[in-house]
CSV table of N, CA and C in Angstrom, one decimal:
chain,number,residue,atom,x,y,z
N,1,MET,N,0.8,-1.2,0.0
N,1,MET,CA,0.0,0.0,0.0
N,1,MET,C,0.9,1.2,0.0
N,2,TYR,N,0.6,2.2,-0.8
N,2,TYR,CA,1.3,3.4,-0.9
N,2,TYR,C,0.8,4.5,0.0
N,3,THR,N,1.6,5.3,0.5
N,3,THR,CA,1.2,6.5,1.2
N,3,THR,C,1.1,7.6,0.2
N,4,LEU,N,0.3,8.6,0.4
N,4,LEU,CA,0.1,9.7,-0.5
N,4,LEU,C,1.4,10.4,-0.9
N,5,GLY,N,2.2,10.7,0.1
N,5,GLY,CA,3.5,11.4,-0.1
N,5,GLY,C,4.4,10.7,-1.0
N,6,ILE,N,4.6,9.4,-0.7
N,6,ILE,CA,5.5,8.5,-1.6
N,6,ILE,C,5.0,8.4,-3.0
N,7,LEU,N,3.7,8.2,-3.1
N,7,LEU,CA,3.1,8.1,-4.4
N,7,LEU,C,3.3,9.3,-5.3
N,8,ILE,N,3.1,10.5,-4.7
N,8,ILE,CA,3.4,11.7,-5.4
N,8,ILE,C,4.8,11.9,-5.8
N,9,GLU,N,5.7,11.5,-5.0
N,9,GLU,CA,7.2,11.6,-5.3
N,9,GLU,C,7.5,10.7,-6.4
N,10,LYS,N,7.0,9.4,-6.4
N,10,LYS,CA,7.3,8.4,-7.4
N,10,LYS,C,6.7,8.8,-8.8
N,11,ILE,N,5.5,9.3,-8.7
N,11,ILE,CA,4.9,9.7,-10.0
N,11,ILE,C,5.6,10.9,-10.6
N,12,ASP,N,6.0,11.8,-9.8
N,12,ASP,CA,6.8,13.0,-10.3
N,12,ASP,C,8.1,12.5,-10.9
N,13,GLU,N,8.8,11.5,-10.3
N,13,GLU,CA,10.0,11.0,-10.9
N,13,GLU,C,9.7,10.4,-12.2
N,14,ILE,N,8.7,9.6,-12.3
N,14,ILE,CA,8.3,8.9,-13.5
N,14,ILE,C,7.9,9.9,-14.6
N,15,GLN,N,7.2,10.9,-14.3
N,15,GLN,CA,6.8,11.9,-15.2
N,15,GLN,C,8.0,12.7,-15.8
N,16,ASN,N,8.9,12.9,-14.9
N,16,ASN,CA,10.2,13.6,-15.3
N,16,ASN,C,10.9,12.7,-16.3
N,17,VAL,N,11.0,11.4,-16.1
N,17,VAL,CA,11.7,10.5,-17.0
N,17,VAL,C,10.9,10.4,-18.3
N,18,ILE,N,9.6,10.4,-18.3
N,18,ILE,CA,8.8,10.4,-19.5
N,18,ILE,C,9.1,11.7,-20.3
N,19,HIS,N,9.2,12.8,-19.6
N,19,HIS,CA,9.5,14.1,-20.3
N,19,HIS,C,10.9,14.0,-21.0
N,20,GLN,N,11.8,13.5,-20.3
N,20,GLN,CA,13.2,13.3,-20.8
N,20,GLN,C,13.2,12.4,-22.0
N,21,ILE,N,12.4,11.3,-22.0
N,21,ILE,CA,12.3,10.4,-23.1
N,21,ILE,C,11.7,11.2,-24.3
N,22,ASN,N,10.7,12.0,-24.1
N,22,ASN,CA,10.1,12.7,-25.2
N,22,ASN,C,11.1,13.7,-25.8
N,23,ARG,N,11.9,14.3,-25.0
N,23,ARG,CA,12.9,15.2,-25.6
N,23,ARG,C,14.0,14.4,-26.3
N,24,ALA,N,14.4,13.2,-25.8
N,24,ALA,CA,15.4,12.4,-26.5
N,24,ALA,C,14.9,11.8,-27.8
N,25,MET,N,13.6,11.6,-27.9
N,25,MET,CA,13.0,11.0,-29.1
N,25,MET,C,13.1,12.0,-30.3
N,26,ARG,N,13.2,13.3,-30.0
N,26,ARG,CA,13.4,14.3,-31.1
N,26,ARG,C,14.7,14.3,-31.7
N,27,HIS,N,15.7,13.7,-31.0
N,27,HIS,CA,17.1,13.8,-31.4
N,27,HIS,C,17.8,12.5,-31.7
N,28,THR,N,17.0,11.4,-31.9
N,28,THR,CA,17.7,10.1,-32.1
N,28,THR,C,17.2,9.5,-33.4
N,29,SER,N,17.8,8.4,-33.7
N,29,SER,CA,17.5,7.7,-35.0
N,29,SER,C,16.1,7.0,-34.8
N,30,SER,N,15.5,6.6,-35.9
N,30,SER,CA,14.2,6.0,-35.9
N,30,SER,C,14.2,4.7,-35.1
N,31,ALA,N,15.3,3.9,-35.2
N,31,ALA,CA,15.4,2.6,-34.4
N,31,ALA,C,15.4,2.9,-32.9
N,32,SER,N,16.1,4.0,-32.5
N,32,SER,CA,16.1,4.4,-31.1
N,32,SER,C,14.8,4.9,-30.6
N,33,VAL,N,14.1,5.6,-31.5
N,33,VAL,CA,12.8,6.1,-31.2
N,33,VAL,C,11.8,5.0,-30.8
N,34,GLU,N,11.9,3.9,-31.5
N,34,GLU,CA,11.0,2.8,-31.2
N,34,GLU,C,11.3,2.2,-29.8
N,35,VAL,N,12.5,2.1,-29.5
N,35,VAL,CA,12.9,1.6,-28.2
N,35,VAL,C,12.5,2.5,-27.1
N,36,LEU,N,12.7,3.8,-27.3
N,36,LEU,CA,12.3,4.8,-26.3
N,36,LEU,C,10.8,4.9,-26.2
N,37,ARG,N,10.1,4.7,-27.3
N,37,ARG,CA,8.6,4.7,-27.3
N,37,ARG,C,8.1,3.5,-26.4
N,38,ARG,N,8.7,2.4,-26.6
N,38,ARG,CA,8.3,1.2,-25.7
N,38,ARG,C,8.5,1.5,-24.3
N,39,HIS,N,9.7,2.0,-24.0
N,39,HIS,CA,10.0,2.4,-22.5
N,39,HIS,C,9.0,3.4,-22.0
N,40,LYS,N,8.7,4.4,-22.8
N,40,LYS,CA,7.7,5.4,-22.4
N,40,LYS,C,6.4,4.8,-22.1
N,41,GLU,N,5.9,3.9,-23.0
N,41,GLU,CA,4.6,3.2,-22.8
N,41,GLU,C,4.6,2.4,-21.5
N,42,GLN,N,5.8,1.7,-21.2
N,42,GLN,CA,5.9,0.9,-20.0
N,42,GLN,C,5.8,1.8,-18.8
N,43,LEU,N,6.4,3.0,-18.8
N,43,LEU,CA,6.4,3.9,-17.7
N,43,LEU,C,5.0,4.4,-17.5
N,44,GLU,N,4.3,4.7,-18.6
N,44,GLU,CA,2.9,5.2,-18.5
N,44,GLU,C,2.0,4.1,-17.9
N,45,GLU,N,2.3,2.9,-18.2
N,45,GLU,CA,1.5,1.8,-17.6
N,45,GLU,C,1.7,1.7,-16.1
N,46,ILE,N,3.0,1.9,-15.7
N,46,ILE,CA,3.3,1.9,-14.3
N,46,ILE,C,2.6,3.0,-13.6
N,47,VAL,N,2.5,4.2,-14.2
N,47,VAL,CA,1.8,5.3,-13.6
N,47,VAL,C,0.3,4.9,-13.4
N,48,GLU,N,-0.3,4.4,-14.5
N,48,GLU,CA,-1.7,3.9,-14.4
N,48,GLU,C,-1.9,2.9,-13.3
N,49,TYR,N,-1.0,2.0,-13.2
N,49,TYR,CA,-1.1,1.0,-12.1
N,49,TYR,C,-1.0,1.6,-10.7
N,50,MET,N,-0.1,2.5,-10.5
N,50,MET,CA,0.1,3.2,-9.2
N,50,MET,C,-1.2,4.0,-8.9
N,51,MET,N,-1.7,4.7,-9.9
N,51,MET,CA,-2.9,5.5,-9.6
N,51,MET,C,-4.1,4.7,-9.3
N,52,GLU,N,-4.2,3.4,-9.7
N,52,GLU,CA,-5.3,2.6,-9.4
N,52,GLU,C,-5.2,1.9,-8.1
N,53,GLN,N,-4.0,2.0,-7.4
N,53,GLN,CA,-3.8,1.3,-6.1
N,53,GLN,C,-4.5,2.0,-5.0
N,54,GLU,N,-4.7,1.3,-3.9
N,54,GLU,CA,-5.3,1.8,-2.7
N,54,GLU,C,-4.2,2.8,-2.1
N,55,ILE,N,-4.6,4.0,-1.8
N,55,ILE,CA,-3.7,5.0,-1.2
N,55,ILE,C,-4.2,5.3,0.2
N,56,SER,N,-3.2,5.4,1.1
N,56,SER,CA,-3.6,5.8,2.5
N,56,SER,C,-2.9,7.1,2.7
N,57,SER,N,-3.6,7.9,3.6
N,57,SER,CA,-3.1,9.2,3.9
N,57,SER,C,-3.3,9.5,5.4
N,58,SER,N,-2.3,10.0,6.1
N,58,SER,CA,-2.5,10.3,7.5
N,58,SER,C,-3.3,11.6,7.7
N,59,LEU,N,-3.6,12.3,6.6
N,59,LEU,CA,-4.3,13.6,6.7
N,59,LEU,C,-5.8,13.3,6.7
N,60,ASP,N,-6.6,13.9,7.5
N,60,ASP,CA,-8.0,13.8,7.4
N,60,ASP,C,-8.5,15.0,6.6
N,61,LEU,N,-8.6,14.7,5.3
N,61,LEU,CA,-9.0,15.8,4.3
N,61,LEU,C,-10.4,16.3,4.6
N,62,GLU,N,-11.3,15.4,4.9
N,62,GLU,CA,-12.7,15.9,5.1
N,62,GLU,C,-12.7,16.8,6.4
N,63,GLY,N,-12.0,16.4,7.4
N,63,GLY,CA,-11.9,17.2,8.6
N,63,GLY,C,-11.3,18.6,8.4
N,64,MET,N,-10.3,18.6,7.5
N,64,MET,CA,-9.6,19.8,7.2
N,64,MET,C,-10.5,20.8,6.5
N,65,LEU,N,-11.3,20.2,5.5
N,65,LEU,CA,-12.3,21.0,4.8
N,65,LEU,C,-13.4,21.6,5.7
N,66,ILE,N,-13.8,20.8,6.6
N,66,ILE,CA,-14.9,21.2,7.6
N,66,ILE,C,-14.3,22.4,8.4
N,67,LYS,N,-13.1,22.2,8.9
N,67,LYS,CA,-12.5,23.3,9.7
N,67,LYS,C,-12.3,24.6,8.9
N,68,TYR,N,-11.9,24.4,7.7
N,68,TYR,CA,-11.7,25.6,6.8
N,68,TYR,C,-13.1,26.3,6.6
N,69,LYS,N,-14.1,25.5,6.3
N,69,LYS,CA,-15.4,26.0,6.1
N,69,LYS,C,-15.9,26.8,7.3
N,70,LYS,N,-15.7,26.2,8.5
N,70,LYS,CA,-16.1,26.9,9.8
N,70,LYS,C,-15.3,28.2,10.0
N,71,CYS,N,-14.0,28.1,9.7
N,71,CYS,CA,-13.2,29.3,9.9
N,71,CYS,C,-13.6,30.4,8.9
N,72,LEU,N,-13.9,30.1,7.7
N,72,LEU,CA,-14.4,31.0,6.7
N,72,LEU,C,-15.7,31.6,7.1
N,73,ARG,N,-16.6,30.8,7.6
N,73,ARG,CA,-17.9,31.3,8.0
N,73,ARG,C,-17.8,32.3,9.2
N,74,GLU,N,-16.9,32.0,10.1
N,74,GLU,CA,-16.7,32.8,11.3
N,74,GLU,C,-16.1,34.2,10.8
N,75,CYS,N,-15.2,34.1,9.9
N,75,CYS,CA,-14.6,35.4,9.4
N,75,CYS,C,-15.6,36.2,8.7
N,76,MET,N,-16.5,35.6,7.9
N,76,MET,CA,-17.5,36.4,7.2
N,76,MET,C,-18.5,36.9,8.2
N,77,GLU,N,-18.9,36.2,9.2
N,77,GLU,CA,-19.9,36.7,10.1
N,77,GLU,C,-19.3,37.9,10.9
N,78,SER,N,-18.1,37.8,11.3
N,78,SER,CA,-17.5,38.9,12.1
N,78,SER,C,-17.4,40.2,11.2
N,79,SER,N,-17.1,40.0,9.9
N,79,SER,CA,-17.0,41.2,9.1
N,79,SER,C,-18.3,41.9,8.7
N,80,TYR,N,-19.4,41.1,8.7
N,80,TYR,CA,-20.7,41.6,8.3
N,80,TYR,C,-21.6,41.9,9.5
N,81,SER,N,-21.2,41.5,10.7
N,81,SER,CA,-22.1,41.8,11.9
N,81,SER,C,-21.8,43.3,12.3
N,82,ASN,N,-22.9,43.9,12.8
N,82,ASN,CA,-22.8,45.3,13.3
N,82,ASN,C,-22.5,46.3,12.2
N,83,LYS,N,-23.0,46.0,11.0
N,83,LYS,CA,-22.8,46.9,9.9
N,83,LYS,C,-24.1,47.6,9.6
N,84,GLY,N,-24.0,48.8,9.2
N,84,GLY,CA,-25.2,49.6,8.8
N,84,GLY,C,-25.7,49.2,7.4
N,85,PRO,N,-26.9,49.7,7.0
N,85,PRO,CA,-27.4,49.3,5.7
N,85,PRO,C,-26.8,50.1,4.6
N,86,TYR,N,-25.7,50.7,4.7
N,86,TYR,CA,-25.0,51.4,3.7
N,86,TYR,C,-23.5,51.0,3.6
N,87,THR,N,-22.9,51.3,2.5
N,87,THR,CA,-21.5,51.0,2.3
N,87,THR,C,-20.7,52.3,2.4
N,88,GLU,N,-19.6,52.2,3.2
N,88,GLU,CA,-18.8,53.3,3.3
N,88,GLU,C,-17.3,53.0,2.9
N,89,ARG,N,-16.6,54.0,2.6
N,89,ARG,CA,-15.2,53.8,2.2
N,89,ARG,C,-14.4,53.2,3.3
N,90,SER,N,-13.5,52.3,2.9
N,90,SER,CA,-12.6,51.7,3.9
N,90,SER,C,-11.3,52.5,4.0
N,91,ARG,N,-11.0,53.4,3.1
N,91,ARG,CA,-9.8,54.2,3.1
N,91,ARG,C,-10.2,55.6,2.8
N,92,ASP,N,-9.4,56.5,3.3
N,92,ASP,CA,-9.5,57.9,3.0
N,92,ASP,C,-8.7,58.3,1.7
N,93,TYR,N,-9.4,58.8,0.7
N,93,TYR,CA,-8.8,59.1,-0.6
N,93,TYR,C,-8.6,60.6,-0.8
N,94,THR,N,-8.6,61.4,0.3
N,94,THR,CA,-8.4,62.8,0.1
N,94,THR,C,-7.0,63.2,-0.2
N,95,PRO,N,-6.8,64.1,-1.2
N,95,PRO,CA,-5.4,64.4,-1.6
N,95,PRO,C,-4.7,65.3,-0.6
């Protein structure tokens, strides 16, 4: 089982190698391009396999979103409470 951090690191490494293979394919012979293309396809299959695996994370993403939502709500309530029915300037623009 992969952890989220390790999975991201490994996929970044593989994507970097795929990018390097793409660059190398522009500057090599046609026979080499076929070999590089096969390697690239294999790496892409590895990425697909990794993305389909069960991933565990120590972060409680749902809990973090709920806390963020609560914090945002509290910030908005405090800025709109005790306001009059009109809008006034927040800065003085006198020359």
